[in-house]
XYZ file of C-alpha atoms in Angstrom:
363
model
C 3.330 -93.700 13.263
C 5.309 -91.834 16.406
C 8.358 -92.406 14.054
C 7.140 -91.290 10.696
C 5.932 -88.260 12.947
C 9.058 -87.478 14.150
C 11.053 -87.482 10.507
C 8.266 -85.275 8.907
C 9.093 -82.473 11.487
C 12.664 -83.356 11.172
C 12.418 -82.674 7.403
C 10.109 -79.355 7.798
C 13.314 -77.910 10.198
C 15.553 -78.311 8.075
C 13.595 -76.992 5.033
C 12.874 -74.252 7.320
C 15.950 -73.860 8.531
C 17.804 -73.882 5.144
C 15.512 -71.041 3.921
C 16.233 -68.452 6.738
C 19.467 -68.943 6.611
C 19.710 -68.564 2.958
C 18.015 -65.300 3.914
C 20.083 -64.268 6.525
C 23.423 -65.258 4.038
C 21.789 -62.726 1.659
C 21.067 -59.910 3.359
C 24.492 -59.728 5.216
C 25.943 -60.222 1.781
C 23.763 -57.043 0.863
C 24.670 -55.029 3.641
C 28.328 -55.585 3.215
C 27.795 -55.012 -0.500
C 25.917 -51.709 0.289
C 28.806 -50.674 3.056
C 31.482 -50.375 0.148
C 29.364 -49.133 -2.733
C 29.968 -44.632 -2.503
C 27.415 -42.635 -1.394
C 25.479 -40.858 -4.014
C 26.427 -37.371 -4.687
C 23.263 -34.622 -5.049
C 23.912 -31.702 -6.997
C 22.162 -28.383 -5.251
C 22.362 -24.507 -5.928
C 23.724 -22.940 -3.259
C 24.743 -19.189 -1.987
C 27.602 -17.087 0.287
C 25.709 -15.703 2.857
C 26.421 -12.082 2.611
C 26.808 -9.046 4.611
C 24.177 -5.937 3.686
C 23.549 -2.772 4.755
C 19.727 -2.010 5.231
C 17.665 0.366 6.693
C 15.953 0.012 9.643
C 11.749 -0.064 9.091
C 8.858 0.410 10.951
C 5.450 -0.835 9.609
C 1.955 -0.059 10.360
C -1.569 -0.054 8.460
C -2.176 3.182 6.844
C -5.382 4.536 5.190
C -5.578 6.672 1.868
C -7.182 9.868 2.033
C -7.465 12.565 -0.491
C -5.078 15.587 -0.328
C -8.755 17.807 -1.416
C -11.786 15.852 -1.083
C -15.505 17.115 -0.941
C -19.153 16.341 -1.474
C -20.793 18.826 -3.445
C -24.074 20.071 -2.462
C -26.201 23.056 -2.924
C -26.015 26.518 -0.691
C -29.667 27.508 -2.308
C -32.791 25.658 -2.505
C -34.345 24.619 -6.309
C -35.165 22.537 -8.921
C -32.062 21.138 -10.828
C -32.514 22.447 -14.907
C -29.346 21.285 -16.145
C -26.459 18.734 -15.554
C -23.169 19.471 -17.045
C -21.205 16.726 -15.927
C -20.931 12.760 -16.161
C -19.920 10.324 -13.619
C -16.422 9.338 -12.794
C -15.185 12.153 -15.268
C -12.097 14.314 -14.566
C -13.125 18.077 -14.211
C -11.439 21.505 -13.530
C -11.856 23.795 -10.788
C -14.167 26.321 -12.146
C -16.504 24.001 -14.139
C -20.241 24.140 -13.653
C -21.401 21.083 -12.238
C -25.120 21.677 -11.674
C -27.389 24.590 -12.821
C -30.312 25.298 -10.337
C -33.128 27.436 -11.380
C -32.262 30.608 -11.787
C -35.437 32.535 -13.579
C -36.457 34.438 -10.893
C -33.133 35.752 -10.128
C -32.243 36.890 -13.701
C -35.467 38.943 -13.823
C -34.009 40.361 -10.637
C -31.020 41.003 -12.146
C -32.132 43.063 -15.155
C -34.459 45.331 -12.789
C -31.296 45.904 -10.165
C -29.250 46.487 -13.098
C -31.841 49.533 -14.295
C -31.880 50.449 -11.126
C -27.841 51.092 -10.887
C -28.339 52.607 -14.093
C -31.235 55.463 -12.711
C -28.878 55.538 -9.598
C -25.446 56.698 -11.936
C -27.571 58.836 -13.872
C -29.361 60.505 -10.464
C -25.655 60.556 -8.728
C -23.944 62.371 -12.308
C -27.060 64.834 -12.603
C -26.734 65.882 -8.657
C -22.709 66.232 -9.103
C -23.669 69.261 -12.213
C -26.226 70.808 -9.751
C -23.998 70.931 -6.963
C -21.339 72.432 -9.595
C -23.831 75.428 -10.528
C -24.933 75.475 -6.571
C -28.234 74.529 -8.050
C -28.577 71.477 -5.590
C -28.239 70.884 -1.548
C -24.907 69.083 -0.288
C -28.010 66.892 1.414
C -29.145 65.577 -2.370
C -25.736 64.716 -3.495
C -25.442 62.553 -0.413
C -28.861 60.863 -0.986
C -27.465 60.443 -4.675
C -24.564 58.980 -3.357
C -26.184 57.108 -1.110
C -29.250 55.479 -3.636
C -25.921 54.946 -5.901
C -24.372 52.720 -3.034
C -27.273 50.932 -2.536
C -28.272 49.913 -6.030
C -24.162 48.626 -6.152
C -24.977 46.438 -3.112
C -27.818 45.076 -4.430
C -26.698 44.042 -7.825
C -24.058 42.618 -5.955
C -26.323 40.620 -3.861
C -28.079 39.403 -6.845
C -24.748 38.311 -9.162
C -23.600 36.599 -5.656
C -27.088 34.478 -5.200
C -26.608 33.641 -9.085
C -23.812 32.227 -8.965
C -24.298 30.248 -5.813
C -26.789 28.752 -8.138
C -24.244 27.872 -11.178
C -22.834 24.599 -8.557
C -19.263 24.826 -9.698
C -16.405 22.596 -8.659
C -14.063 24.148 -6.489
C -11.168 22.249 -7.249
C -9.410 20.413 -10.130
C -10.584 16.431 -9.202
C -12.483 13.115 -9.988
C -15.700 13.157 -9.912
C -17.840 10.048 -8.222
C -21.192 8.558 -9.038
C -24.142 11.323 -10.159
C -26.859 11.418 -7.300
C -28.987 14.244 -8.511
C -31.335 14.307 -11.998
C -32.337 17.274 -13.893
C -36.206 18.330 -12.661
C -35.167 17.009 -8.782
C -36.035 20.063 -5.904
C -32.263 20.110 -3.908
C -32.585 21.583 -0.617
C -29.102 23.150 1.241
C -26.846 19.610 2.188
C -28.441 17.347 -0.734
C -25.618 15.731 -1.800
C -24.599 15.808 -6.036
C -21.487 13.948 -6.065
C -18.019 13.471 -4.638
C -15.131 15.444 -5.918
C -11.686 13.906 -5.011
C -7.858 14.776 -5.994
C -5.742 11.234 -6.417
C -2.242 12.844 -6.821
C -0.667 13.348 -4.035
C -2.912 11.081 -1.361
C -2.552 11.390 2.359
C -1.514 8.081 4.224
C -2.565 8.470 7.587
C -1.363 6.126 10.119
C -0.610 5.752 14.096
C 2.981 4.520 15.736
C 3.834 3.448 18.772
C 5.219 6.839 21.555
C 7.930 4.719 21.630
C 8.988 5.023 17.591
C 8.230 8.861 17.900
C 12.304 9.451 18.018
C 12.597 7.643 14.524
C 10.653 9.604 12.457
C 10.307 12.844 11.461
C 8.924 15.376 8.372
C 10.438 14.294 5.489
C 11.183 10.249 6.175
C 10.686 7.773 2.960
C 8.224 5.606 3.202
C 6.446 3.179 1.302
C 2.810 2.050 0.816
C 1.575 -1.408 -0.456
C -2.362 -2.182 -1.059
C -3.679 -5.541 -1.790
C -5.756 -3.141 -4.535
C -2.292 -2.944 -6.405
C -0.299 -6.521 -5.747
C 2.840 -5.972 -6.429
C 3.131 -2.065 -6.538
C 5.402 -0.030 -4.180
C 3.966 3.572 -3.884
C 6.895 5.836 -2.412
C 6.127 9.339 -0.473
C 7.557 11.241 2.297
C 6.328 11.736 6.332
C 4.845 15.486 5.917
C 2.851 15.897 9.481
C 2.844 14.678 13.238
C 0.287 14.695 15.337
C 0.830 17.430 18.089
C 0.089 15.055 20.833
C 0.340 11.307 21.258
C -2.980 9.692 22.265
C -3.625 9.442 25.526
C -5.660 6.344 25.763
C -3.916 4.445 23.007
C -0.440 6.060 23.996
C -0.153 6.181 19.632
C 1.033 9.215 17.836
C -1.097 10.051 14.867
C 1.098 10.086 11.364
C 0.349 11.541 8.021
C 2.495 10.974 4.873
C 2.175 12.141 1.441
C 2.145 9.596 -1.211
C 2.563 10.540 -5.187
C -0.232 9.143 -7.620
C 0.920 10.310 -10.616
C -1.236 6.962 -12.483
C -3.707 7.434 -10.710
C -4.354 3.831 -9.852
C -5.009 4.443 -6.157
C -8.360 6.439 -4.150
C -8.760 7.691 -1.220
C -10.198 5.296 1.079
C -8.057 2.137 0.551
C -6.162 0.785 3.090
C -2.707 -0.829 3.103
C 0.689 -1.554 4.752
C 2.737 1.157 5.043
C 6.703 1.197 5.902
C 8.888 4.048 7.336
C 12.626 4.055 6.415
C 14.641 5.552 8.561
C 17.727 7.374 7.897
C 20.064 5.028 9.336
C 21.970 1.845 8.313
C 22.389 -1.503 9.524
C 24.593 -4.280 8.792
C 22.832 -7.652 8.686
C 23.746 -11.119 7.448
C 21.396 -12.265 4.874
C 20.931 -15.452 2.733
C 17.506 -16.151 0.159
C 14.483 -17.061 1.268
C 14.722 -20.193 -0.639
C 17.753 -21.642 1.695
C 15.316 -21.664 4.781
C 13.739 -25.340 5.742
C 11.564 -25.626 8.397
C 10.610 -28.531 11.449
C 9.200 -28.440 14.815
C 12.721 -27.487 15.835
C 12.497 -24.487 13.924
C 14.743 -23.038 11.396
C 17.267 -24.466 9.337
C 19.862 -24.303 6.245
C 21.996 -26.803 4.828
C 25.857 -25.695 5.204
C 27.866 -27.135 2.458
C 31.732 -27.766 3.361
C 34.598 -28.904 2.170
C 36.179 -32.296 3.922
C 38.679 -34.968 2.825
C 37.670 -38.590 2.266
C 39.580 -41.504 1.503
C 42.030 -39.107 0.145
C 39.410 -37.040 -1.562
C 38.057 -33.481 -1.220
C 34.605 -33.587 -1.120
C 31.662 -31.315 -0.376
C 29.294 -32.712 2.531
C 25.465 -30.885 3.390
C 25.400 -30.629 6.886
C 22.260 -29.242 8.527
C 22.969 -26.004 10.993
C 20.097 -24.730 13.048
C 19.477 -20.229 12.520
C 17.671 -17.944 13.996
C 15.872 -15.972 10.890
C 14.606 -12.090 11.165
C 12.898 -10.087 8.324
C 12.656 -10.649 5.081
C 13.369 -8.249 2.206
C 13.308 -7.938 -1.358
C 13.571 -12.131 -1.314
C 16.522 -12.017 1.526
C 16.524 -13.245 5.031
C 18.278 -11.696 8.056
C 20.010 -14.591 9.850
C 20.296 -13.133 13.139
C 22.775 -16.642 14.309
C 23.685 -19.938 13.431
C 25.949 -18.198 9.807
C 28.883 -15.927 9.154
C 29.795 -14.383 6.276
C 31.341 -16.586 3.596
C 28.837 -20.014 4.553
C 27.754 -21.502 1.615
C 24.011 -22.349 2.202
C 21.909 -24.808 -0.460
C 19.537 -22.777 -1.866
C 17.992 -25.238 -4.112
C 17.594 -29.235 -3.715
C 18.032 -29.533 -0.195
C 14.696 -31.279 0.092
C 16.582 -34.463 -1.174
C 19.306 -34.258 1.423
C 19.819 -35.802 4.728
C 22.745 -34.592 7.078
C 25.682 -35.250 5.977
C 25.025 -35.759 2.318
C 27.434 -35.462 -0.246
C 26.855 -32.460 -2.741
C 28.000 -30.835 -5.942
C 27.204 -27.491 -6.189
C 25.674 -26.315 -9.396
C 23.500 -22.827 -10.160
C 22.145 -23.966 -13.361
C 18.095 -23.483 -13.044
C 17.768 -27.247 -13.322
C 19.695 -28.091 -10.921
């Protein structure tokens, strides 16, 4: 039995045996295999880096405010007995808004207009008198004086009349109706907004320390989330006259044009000042930029000999990005001018991988 034993495991190491080492035959027979076969070639878009000139921007969070903006409300108490406007409507400066009862001023009005009438008629009659020394220098001046009088108060009266014809005293949008015809307004009850869009003020605060870069007249730019994608351009048209003394900010108010009329006062957005300088910076795409805990990196593509060959090898080189604009980078180190940088396809590389560079969209 101790010798049967002893041939069974004898068998089971060499059965063993002959299997890992039939194993360890192939895989070096791989390996060598895989040493000679070439390495596979990616094809990748890629990009000179390139020198630019740009201008130099500052960026803060401006809000929107209306060039003209107002809340109408009444200067004369009374009950409201017509409307002449709708909601959200555009109107003209000049346009009656709001009638408030007026009855008991017209009346008014007709017996102060007699009363200028008598008063002419009185002043004319003294003036032939005093011709044919028929009446006192002390008449005429009563005359004149009764004359003045009725003038002032027909004046008065036309004046309160009007105050009660609510007009609007500028060309602008109207907002949302708060009044309705029979409703008793008192002085201060509001009746509706009235706003100019075009131009808007963008009012914003800078750093004491940006005060030397801008000035009356430098571009800016303003972008709202309320617009994606729009760029509204204007100009710097006021300082403050003192920088803040708690917040050490200088107040800053720009004009921006509306001519569409797609913004309103009261938005909010991101607003950048060009300045009148230029800069040159080394920029590549956005889409060459990979990122690791390391930070940031592009893949430099150059030209090497192998085996005889020229090829193109991927290799990756560690920059330092800055801002972005208009879908370019500012490399601030790690490029020069002239790098080629894979702008496409790099997430299939490894260092050292051999390329072909081509810029067709499916590459």
């Amino acid at each position: 039995m101790k010798k049967a034993f002893i041939i069974v495991i004898i068998v089971l190491l060499i059965v063993f045996g002959g299997i890992f080492g039939f194993k360890i035959f192939v895989n070096e027979k791989i390996s060598e295999a895989m040493a000679h076969m070439p390495k596979p070639v990616m094809t990748v878009s890629a990009t000179a880096a390139k020198t630019e000139l740009w201008h130099p921007r500052l960026q803060a969070i401006a809000s929107l405010a209306a060039v003209q903006g107002v809340e109408i409300t009444p200067q004369i108490a009374g009950n409201v007995t017509a409307i002449h406007f709708h909601s959200g409507h555009h109107v003209q400066a000049g346009t009656v808004l709001v009638q408030i009862d007026d009855s008991n001023q017209l009346a008014q009005l007709a017996s102060d207009e007699a009363q200028l009438r008598l008063a002419q008629i009185n002043l004319h009659r003294t003036h032939e008198l005093i011709a044919t020394k028929a009446a006192s220098q002390s008449q005429l001046d009563s005359a004149v004086a009764t004359y003045q009088s009725s003038v002032a108060t027909l004046k008065n009266i036309r004046a309160t009349l009007n105050k009660l014809a609510i007009r609007a005293p500028f060309s602008g949008y109207l907002g949302i109706r708060q009044v309705n015809i029979g409703q008793y307004l008192t002085p201060g009850t509001k009746i509706v907004d009235l706003q100019s869009w075009d131009p808007l003020h963008a009012n914003f605060t800078l750093p004491q320390s940006k005060l030397r870069d801008i000035h009356v007249g430098t571009r800016v730019q303003v972008e709202t989330n309320a617009r994606p994608g729009q760029i509204f351009d204007g100009k710097v048209t006021a300082l403050g006259a003192s920088v803040n003394s708690a917040t050490r900010q200088i107040a800053v108010q720009a004009t921006i044009a509306n001519p569409q009329g797609v913004l309103r006062p009261g938005l909010f957005g991101e607003i950048t000042v060009i300045r009148n300088i230029e800069e040159k910076v080394l920029t590549v795409p956005v889409s060459a930029l990979s990122y690791n805990t390391f930070g940031n990196y592009v893949y430099v593509v150059k030209k090497v000999t192998q085996d005889g060959k020229t090829v193109e090898v991927a290799h990756q080189q560690v920059i330092k990005s800055g801002k972005e604009r208009n879908g370019q980078v500012n490399i601030v180190s790690g490029l020069k001018a002239g790098d080629m940088v894979v702008t496409a396809g790099q997430v299939k590389l490894v260092d050292g991988s051999l390329v072909k560079i081509s810029n067709e969209k499916d590459a």
